XYZ file of C-alpha atoms in Angstrom:
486
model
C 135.942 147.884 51.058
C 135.004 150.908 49.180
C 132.241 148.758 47.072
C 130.783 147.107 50.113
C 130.746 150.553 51.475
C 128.794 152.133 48.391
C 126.383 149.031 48.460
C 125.586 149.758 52.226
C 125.313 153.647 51.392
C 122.738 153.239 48.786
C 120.771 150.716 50.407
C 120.220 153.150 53.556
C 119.496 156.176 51.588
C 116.849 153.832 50.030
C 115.630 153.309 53.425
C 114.771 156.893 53.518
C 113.685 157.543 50.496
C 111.083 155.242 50.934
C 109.941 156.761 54.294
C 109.481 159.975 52.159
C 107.835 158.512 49.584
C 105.346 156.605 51.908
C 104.589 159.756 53.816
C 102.367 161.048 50.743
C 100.215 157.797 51.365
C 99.538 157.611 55.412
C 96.744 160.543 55.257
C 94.366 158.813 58.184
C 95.086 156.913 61.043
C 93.841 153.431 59.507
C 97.014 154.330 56.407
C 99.491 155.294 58.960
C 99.110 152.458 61.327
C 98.097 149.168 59.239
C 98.738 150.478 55.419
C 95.148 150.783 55.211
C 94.481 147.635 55.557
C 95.115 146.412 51.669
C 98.037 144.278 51.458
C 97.827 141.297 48.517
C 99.613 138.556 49.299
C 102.838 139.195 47.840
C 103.298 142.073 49.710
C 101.842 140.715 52.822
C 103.816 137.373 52.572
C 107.293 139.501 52.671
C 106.741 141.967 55.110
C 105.302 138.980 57.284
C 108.351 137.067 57.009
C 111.184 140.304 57.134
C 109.257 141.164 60.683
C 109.876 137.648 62.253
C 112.862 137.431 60.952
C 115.127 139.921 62.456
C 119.161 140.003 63.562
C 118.411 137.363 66.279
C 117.265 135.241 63.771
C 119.893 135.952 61.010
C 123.290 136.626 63.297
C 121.612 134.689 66.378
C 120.404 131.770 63.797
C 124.107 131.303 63.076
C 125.336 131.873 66.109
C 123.208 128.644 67.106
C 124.254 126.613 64.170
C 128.185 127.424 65.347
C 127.402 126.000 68.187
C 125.187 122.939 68.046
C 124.881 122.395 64.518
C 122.150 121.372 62.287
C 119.772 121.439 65.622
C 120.606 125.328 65.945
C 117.660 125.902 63.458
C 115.180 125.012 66.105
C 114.747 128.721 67.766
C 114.415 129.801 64.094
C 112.557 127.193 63.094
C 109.682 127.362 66.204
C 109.311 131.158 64.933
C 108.282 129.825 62.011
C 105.610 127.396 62.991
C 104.357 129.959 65.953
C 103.485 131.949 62.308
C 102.144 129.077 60.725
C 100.029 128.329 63.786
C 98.889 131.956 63.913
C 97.993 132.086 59.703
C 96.139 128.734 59.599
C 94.152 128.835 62.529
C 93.716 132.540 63.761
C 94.830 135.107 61.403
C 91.601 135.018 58.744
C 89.639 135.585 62.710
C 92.093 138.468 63.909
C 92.021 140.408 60.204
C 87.998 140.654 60.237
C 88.066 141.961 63.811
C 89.152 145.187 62.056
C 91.293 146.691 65.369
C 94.367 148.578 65.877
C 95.643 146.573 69.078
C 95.854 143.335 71.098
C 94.299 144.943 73.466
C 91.187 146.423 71.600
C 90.198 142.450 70.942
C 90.704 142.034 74.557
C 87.945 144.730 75.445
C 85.803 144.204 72.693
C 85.772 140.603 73.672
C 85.146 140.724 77.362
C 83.181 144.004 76.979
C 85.752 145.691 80.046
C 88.333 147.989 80.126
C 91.520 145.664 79.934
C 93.054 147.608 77.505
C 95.913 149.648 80.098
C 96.765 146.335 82.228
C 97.283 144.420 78.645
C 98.720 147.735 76.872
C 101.465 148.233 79.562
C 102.531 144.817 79.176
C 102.387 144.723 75.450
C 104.574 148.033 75.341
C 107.358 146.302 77.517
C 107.278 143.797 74.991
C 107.640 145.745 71.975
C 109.797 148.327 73.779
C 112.225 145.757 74.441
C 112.403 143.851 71.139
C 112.623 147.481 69.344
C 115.613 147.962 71.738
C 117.589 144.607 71.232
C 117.304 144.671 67.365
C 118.328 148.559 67.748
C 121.634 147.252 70.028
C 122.379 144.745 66.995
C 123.526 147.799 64.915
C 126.174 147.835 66.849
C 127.541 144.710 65.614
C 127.210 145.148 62.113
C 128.215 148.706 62.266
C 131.593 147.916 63.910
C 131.925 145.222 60.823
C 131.762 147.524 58.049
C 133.225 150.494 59.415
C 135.025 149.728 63.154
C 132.410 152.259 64.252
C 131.730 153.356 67.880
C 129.224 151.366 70.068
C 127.693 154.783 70.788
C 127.525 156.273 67.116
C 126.709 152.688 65.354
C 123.129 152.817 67.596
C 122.130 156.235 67.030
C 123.001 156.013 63.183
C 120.835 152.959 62.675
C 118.158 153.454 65.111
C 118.379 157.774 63.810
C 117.677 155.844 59.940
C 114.868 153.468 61.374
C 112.935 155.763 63.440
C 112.801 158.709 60.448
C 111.435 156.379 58.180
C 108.948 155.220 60.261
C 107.979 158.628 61.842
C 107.654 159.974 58.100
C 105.142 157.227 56.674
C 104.435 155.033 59.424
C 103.130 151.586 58.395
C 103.203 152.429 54.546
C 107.172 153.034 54.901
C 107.716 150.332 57.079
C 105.675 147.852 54.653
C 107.806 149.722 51.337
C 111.168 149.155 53.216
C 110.625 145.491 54.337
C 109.604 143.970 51.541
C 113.164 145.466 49.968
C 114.448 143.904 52.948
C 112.959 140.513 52.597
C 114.905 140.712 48.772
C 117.676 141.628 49.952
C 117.872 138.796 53.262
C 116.202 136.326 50.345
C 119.907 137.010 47.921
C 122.261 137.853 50.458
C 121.704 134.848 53.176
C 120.154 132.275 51.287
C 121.029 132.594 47.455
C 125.082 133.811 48.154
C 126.318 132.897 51.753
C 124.203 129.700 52.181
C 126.084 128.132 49.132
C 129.316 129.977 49.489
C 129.783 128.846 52.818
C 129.076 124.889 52.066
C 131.339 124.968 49.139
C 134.126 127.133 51.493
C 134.223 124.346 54.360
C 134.326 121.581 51.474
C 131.160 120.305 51.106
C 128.431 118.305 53.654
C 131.051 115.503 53.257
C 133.739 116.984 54.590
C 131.619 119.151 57.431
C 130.407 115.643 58.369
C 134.176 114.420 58.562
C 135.568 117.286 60.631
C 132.685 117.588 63.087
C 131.108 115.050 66.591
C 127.942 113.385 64.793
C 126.002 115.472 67.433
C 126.427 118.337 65.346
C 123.971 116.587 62.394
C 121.557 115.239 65.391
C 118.405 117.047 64.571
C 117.412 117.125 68.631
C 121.060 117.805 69.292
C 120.200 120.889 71.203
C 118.282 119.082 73.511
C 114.796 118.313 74.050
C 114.274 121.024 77.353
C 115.561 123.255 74.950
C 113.104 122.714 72.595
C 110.533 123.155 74.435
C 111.287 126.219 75.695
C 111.360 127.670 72.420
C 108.132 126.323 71.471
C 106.687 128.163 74.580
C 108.163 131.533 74.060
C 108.633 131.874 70.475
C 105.871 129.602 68.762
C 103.224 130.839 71.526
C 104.468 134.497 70.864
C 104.230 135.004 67.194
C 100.176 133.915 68.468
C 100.337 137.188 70.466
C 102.283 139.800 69.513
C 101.381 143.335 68.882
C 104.141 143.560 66.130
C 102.692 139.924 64.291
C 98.667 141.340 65.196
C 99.361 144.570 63.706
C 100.828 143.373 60.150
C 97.914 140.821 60.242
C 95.352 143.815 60.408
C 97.390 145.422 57.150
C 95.829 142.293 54.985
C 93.720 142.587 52.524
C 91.326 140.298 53.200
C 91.367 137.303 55.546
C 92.269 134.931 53.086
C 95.245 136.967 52.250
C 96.450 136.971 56.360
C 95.740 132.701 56.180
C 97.528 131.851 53.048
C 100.003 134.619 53.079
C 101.348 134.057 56.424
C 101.161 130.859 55.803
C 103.973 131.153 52.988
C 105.948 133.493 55.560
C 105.933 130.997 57.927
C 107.153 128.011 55.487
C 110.056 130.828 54.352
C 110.957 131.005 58.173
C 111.348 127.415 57.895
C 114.188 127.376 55.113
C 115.830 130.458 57.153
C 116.338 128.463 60.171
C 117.754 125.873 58.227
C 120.344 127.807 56.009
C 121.080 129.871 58.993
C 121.959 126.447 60.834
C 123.882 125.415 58.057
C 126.069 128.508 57.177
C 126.967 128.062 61.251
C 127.935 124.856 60.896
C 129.824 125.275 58.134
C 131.449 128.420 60.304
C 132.538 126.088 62.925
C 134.541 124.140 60.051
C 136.659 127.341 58.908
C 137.191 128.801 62.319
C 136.785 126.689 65.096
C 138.314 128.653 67.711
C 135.973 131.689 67.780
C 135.624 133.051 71.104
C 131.797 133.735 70.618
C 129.430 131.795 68.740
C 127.659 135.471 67.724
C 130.983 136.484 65.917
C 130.291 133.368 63.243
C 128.171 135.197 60.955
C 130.425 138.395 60.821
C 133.812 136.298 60.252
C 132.792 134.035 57.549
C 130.911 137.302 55.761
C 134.293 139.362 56.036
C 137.013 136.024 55.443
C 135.315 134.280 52.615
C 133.212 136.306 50.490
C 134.229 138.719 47.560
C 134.075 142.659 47.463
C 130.691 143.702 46.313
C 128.621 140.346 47.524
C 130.549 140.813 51.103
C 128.530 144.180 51.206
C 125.149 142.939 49.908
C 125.233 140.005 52.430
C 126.202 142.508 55.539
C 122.981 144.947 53.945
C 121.126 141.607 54.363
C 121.976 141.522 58.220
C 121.270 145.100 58.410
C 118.112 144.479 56.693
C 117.174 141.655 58.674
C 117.514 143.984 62.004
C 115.814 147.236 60.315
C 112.359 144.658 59.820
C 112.384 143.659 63.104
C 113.297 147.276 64.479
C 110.892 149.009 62.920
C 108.071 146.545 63.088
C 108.742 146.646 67.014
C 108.998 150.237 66.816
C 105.963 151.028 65.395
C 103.761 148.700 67.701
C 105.504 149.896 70.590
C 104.592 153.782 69.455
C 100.477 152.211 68.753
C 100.199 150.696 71.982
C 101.790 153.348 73.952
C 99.242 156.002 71.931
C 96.619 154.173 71.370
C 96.298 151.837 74.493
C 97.634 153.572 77.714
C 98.217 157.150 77.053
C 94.612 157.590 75.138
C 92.375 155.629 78.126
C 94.471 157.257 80.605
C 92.929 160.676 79.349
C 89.592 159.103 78.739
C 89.824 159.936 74.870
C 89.150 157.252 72.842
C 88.242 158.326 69.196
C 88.645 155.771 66.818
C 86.716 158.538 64.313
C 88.435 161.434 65.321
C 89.767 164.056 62.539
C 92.359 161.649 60.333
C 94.928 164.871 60.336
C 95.015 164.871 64.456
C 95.093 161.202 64.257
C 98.587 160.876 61.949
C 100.122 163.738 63.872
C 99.379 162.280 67.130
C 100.632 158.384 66.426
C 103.734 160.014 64.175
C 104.250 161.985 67.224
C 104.636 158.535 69.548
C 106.804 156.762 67.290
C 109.382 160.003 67.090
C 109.269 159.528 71.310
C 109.180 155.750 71.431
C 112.609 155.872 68.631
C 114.133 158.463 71.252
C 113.330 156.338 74.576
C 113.901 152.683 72.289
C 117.532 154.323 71.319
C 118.350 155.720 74.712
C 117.483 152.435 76.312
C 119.708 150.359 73.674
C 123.237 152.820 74.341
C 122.261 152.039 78.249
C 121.403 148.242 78.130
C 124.496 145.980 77.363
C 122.905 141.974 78.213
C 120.620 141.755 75.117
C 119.586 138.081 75.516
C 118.491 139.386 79.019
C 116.167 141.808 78.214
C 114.628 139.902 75.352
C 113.672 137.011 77.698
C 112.207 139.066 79.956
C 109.991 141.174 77.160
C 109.001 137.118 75.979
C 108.437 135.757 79.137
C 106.270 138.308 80.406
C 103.902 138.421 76.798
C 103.471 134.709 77.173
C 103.406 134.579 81.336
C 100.770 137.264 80.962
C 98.957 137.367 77.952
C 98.773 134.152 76.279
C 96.372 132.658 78.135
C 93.215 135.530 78.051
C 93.886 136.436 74.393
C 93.874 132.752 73.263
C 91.088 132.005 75.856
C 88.566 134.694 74.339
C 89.347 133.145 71.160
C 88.381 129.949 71.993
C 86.623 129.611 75.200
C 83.155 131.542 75.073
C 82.922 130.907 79.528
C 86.171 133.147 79.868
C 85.117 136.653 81.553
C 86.987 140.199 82.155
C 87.356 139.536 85.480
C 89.089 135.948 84.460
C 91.166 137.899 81.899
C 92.497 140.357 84.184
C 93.480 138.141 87.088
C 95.220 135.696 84.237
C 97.141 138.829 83.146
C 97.931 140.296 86.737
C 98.966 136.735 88.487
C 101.172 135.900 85.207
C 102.802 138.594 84.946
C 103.723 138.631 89.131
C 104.534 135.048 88.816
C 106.642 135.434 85.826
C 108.956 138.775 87.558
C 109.037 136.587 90.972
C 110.545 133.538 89.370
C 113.127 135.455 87.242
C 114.133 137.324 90.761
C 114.509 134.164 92.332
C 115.821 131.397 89.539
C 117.560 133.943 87.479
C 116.558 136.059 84.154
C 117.810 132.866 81.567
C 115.894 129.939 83.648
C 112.912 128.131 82.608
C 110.951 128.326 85.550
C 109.389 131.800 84.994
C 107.237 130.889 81.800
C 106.689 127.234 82.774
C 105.092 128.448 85.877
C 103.925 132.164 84.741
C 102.161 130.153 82.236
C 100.454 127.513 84.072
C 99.412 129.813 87.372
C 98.313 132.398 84.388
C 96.326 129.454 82.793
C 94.671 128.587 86.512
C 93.657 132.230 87.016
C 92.102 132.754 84.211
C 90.059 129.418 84.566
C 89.047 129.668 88.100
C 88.030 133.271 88.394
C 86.265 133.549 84.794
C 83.998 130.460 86.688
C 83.335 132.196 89.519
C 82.285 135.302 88.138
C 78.578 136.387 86.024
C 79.391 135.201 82.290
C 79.856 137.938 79.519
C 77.372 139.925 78.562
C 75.371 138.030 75.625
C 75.159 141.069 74.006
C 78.635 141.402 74.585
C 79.184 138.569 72.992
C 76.764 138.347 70.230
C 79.093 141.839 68.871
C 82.106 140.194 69.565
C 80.954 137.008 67.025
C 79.426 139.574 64.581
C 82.651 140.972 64.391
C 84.539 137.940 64.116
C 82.626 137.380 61.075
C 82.863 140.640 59.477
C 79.105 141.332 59.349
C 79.249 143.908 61.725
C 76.848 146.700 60.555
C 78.081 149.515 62.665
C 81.670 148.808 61.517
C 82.293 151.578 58.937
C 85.540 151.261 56.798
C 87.583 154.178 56.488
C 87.033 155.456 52.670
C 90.142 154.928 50.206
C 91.888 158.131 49.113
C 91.289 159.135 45.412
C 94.639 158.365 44.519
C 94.241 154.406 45.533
């Protein structure tokens, strides 16, 4: 193991070296939070796709294809059009808007102070996907070197949070596009093929398996459709997919390079299915689908590619972590703990700025590794992070974008009656049912609706700012000037 140990070494010390390196570059609060907004689509395109595509995707993604097949792909695979959705018809939109947060376009849309409500709900969400990719360490820790539970969480999430602290977005965007290499060889380009060829062939995985495993809607159709709500509805929404939209360069870069993100996604749920499928073929007795991924990468693949393909995994959680991490830290800075002191500055002296949201993400890595060592039911907590941003926030953030009636008032009582109805009907059917965001969604939906009619219409001046900025001609929007050394 010693090469699969030196591959894994100098991958992570990469990891930092790369946080230091994109510390020199985050000198104002627009460099440190959204890389100052001047991503080309190469760059964007990978980072896009290493964020959405995190250990749920790459060890979960298998985990699914152990299981049910070729239809495992389709949690994987509704990621991927949730981007598409968001890159075609709202990113170019979102990218002109010029904001930090979700919850910025909320108030500069209905002209009201949203931003807390929406910003504590938004943190949960981000908290709690920073935490489950920071538990998946864990895992892949305990593969390489039979590490503790304890020690294999606070190594990772120690690595992940100094990079990010150091350079903030311009680390985070350096690291993940090595990631998205990396994922790109190790999961598609080696195991993918590897693992085919290892169980014989499609032939003979078609011989040994039931035919449901090569049924495309295998998984079932309930299924299906419960991915589509929480996953393809929450790439529309998320702080962590919002906040790499805003480091774009322009918003043709956010449309077509997300767009190529999302069609990647699309291949990764596939091979993921695939390489689980062929899993179920070498070793059908596993006791947990999960464990697929890490016994076909230790069993079946050489010394040297063995360690690439498990720096892969690693890399696929780091994306996710950090990407989480970081819009946990903005929203929790920028969103609650700002307006709860009444100081909002977007102009404010760029040193102070840096300090104060590298200060947040140091605090949010503490509390996001402290929660991980605590929590053990990962799928859990992830639910409830999903079903709350799409119980609660779907509906007003989509709404403003498309529905010029819908008010602050309307906004608020979606977000409020959501959110209640979505914690009620996981107390009463259980965490894992489908109840909470079939019905968080549609009483969210009638909220929103009914009160935004029954109250005074926004502010046409409101509005007439809002579509200014939507546009990009707005004249009091001053960019933040480019350091010498761009």
């Amino acid at each position: 193991m010693a090469v699969d140990y030196t591959v894994i070494v100098v991958y992570l010390a990469g990891m930092l070296a790369m946080g230091w390196w994109g510390m020199r570059r985050a000198k104002s609060k627009s460099e440190f939070l959204v890389a100052g907004r001047r991503l080309g689509p190469t760059m964007y395109s990978g980072t896009m796709a290493a964020i959405v595509l995190g250990g749920a995707s790459t060890i979960g993604g298998v985990g699914l294809g152990y299981q049910y097949g070729l239809s495992g792909a389709w949690m994987v695979f509704t990621i991927g059009l949730g981007l598409l959705a968001l890159s075609i018809f709202f990113s170019a939109r979102i990218a002109r808007l010029k904001v930090y947060t979700v919850s910025e376009m909320l108030d500069l849309r209905y002209g009201g102070r949203s931003g807390v409500i929406s910003g504590l709900v938004m943190w949960a969400y981000t908290l709690m996907l920073a935490v489950t990719s920071t538990i998946a360490y864990a895992t892949i820790f305990d593969v390489l070197f039979d590490m503790n539970r304890t020690v294999a969480i606070i190594l990772g999430g120690s690595i992940v949070v100094a990079y990010s602290t150091l350079g903030g977005m311009w680390s985070i965007t350096l690291t993940d596009m090595v990631q998205f290499v990396v994922k790109t060889i190790g999961v598609l380009l080696l195991l993918l093929p590897i693992a085919v060829v290892k169980a014989g062939g499609f032939s003979e995985m078609k011989a040994k398996l039931p035919t449901e495993y090569f049924d495309p809607l295998g998984i079932g159709g309930e299924t299906i459709f419960t991915y589509v709500l929480i996953y393809t509805f929450g790439m529309l929404i998320g702080q962590d997919i919002w906040q790499r939209v805003f480091t774009a360069r322009s918003d043709r870069t956010a449309k077509w390079g997300g767009t190529v993100a999302g069609t990647y996604c699309l291949v990764y749920a596939l091979a993921g299915a695939v390489i689980g499928t062929a899993a179920k073929v070498l070793y059908p007795g596993l006791g947990s689908p999960d464990d697929a991924f890490a016994t076909i990468v230790k069993d079946e693949l050489p010394v040297g590619v063995r360690g690439l393909v498990l720096a892969a995994a690693l890399a696929a959680v780091m994306s996710t972590s950090s990407g989480a991490l970081i819009a946990c830290a903005t929203v929790a800075n920028n969103d609650i703990w700002s307006r709860l002191r009444g100081v909002v500055r977007p102009d404010g002296d760029a040193h102070d700025e840096v300090k104060g949201n590298r200060a947040f993400i140091l605090l949010m890595g503490i509390a996001v590794i402290g929660t991980a060592i605590a929590l053990n039911n990962v799928v859990e907590a992830l639910t409830v992070a999903y079903n709350l941003l799409v119980g609660g926030l779907l509906v007003p953030i989509l709404g403003g974008l498309l529905w010029r009636r819908g008010t602050v008032q309307g906004a608020l009582a979606s977000v409020v009656v959501g959110g209640v109805a979505v914690i009620t009907l996981m107390a009463t059917h259980g965490i894992l049912a489908n109840e909470p965001v079939y019905y968080g969604l549609l009483s969210s939906l009638a909220a929103y609706i009914a009160v935004s009619l029954m109250t005074k219409p926004t502010d046409a001046a409101v509005l007439a700012v809002w579509r200014e900025r939507l546009a990009g001609r707005d004249p009091e929007l001053v960019s933040e000037p480019v350091p010498a050394h761009q």
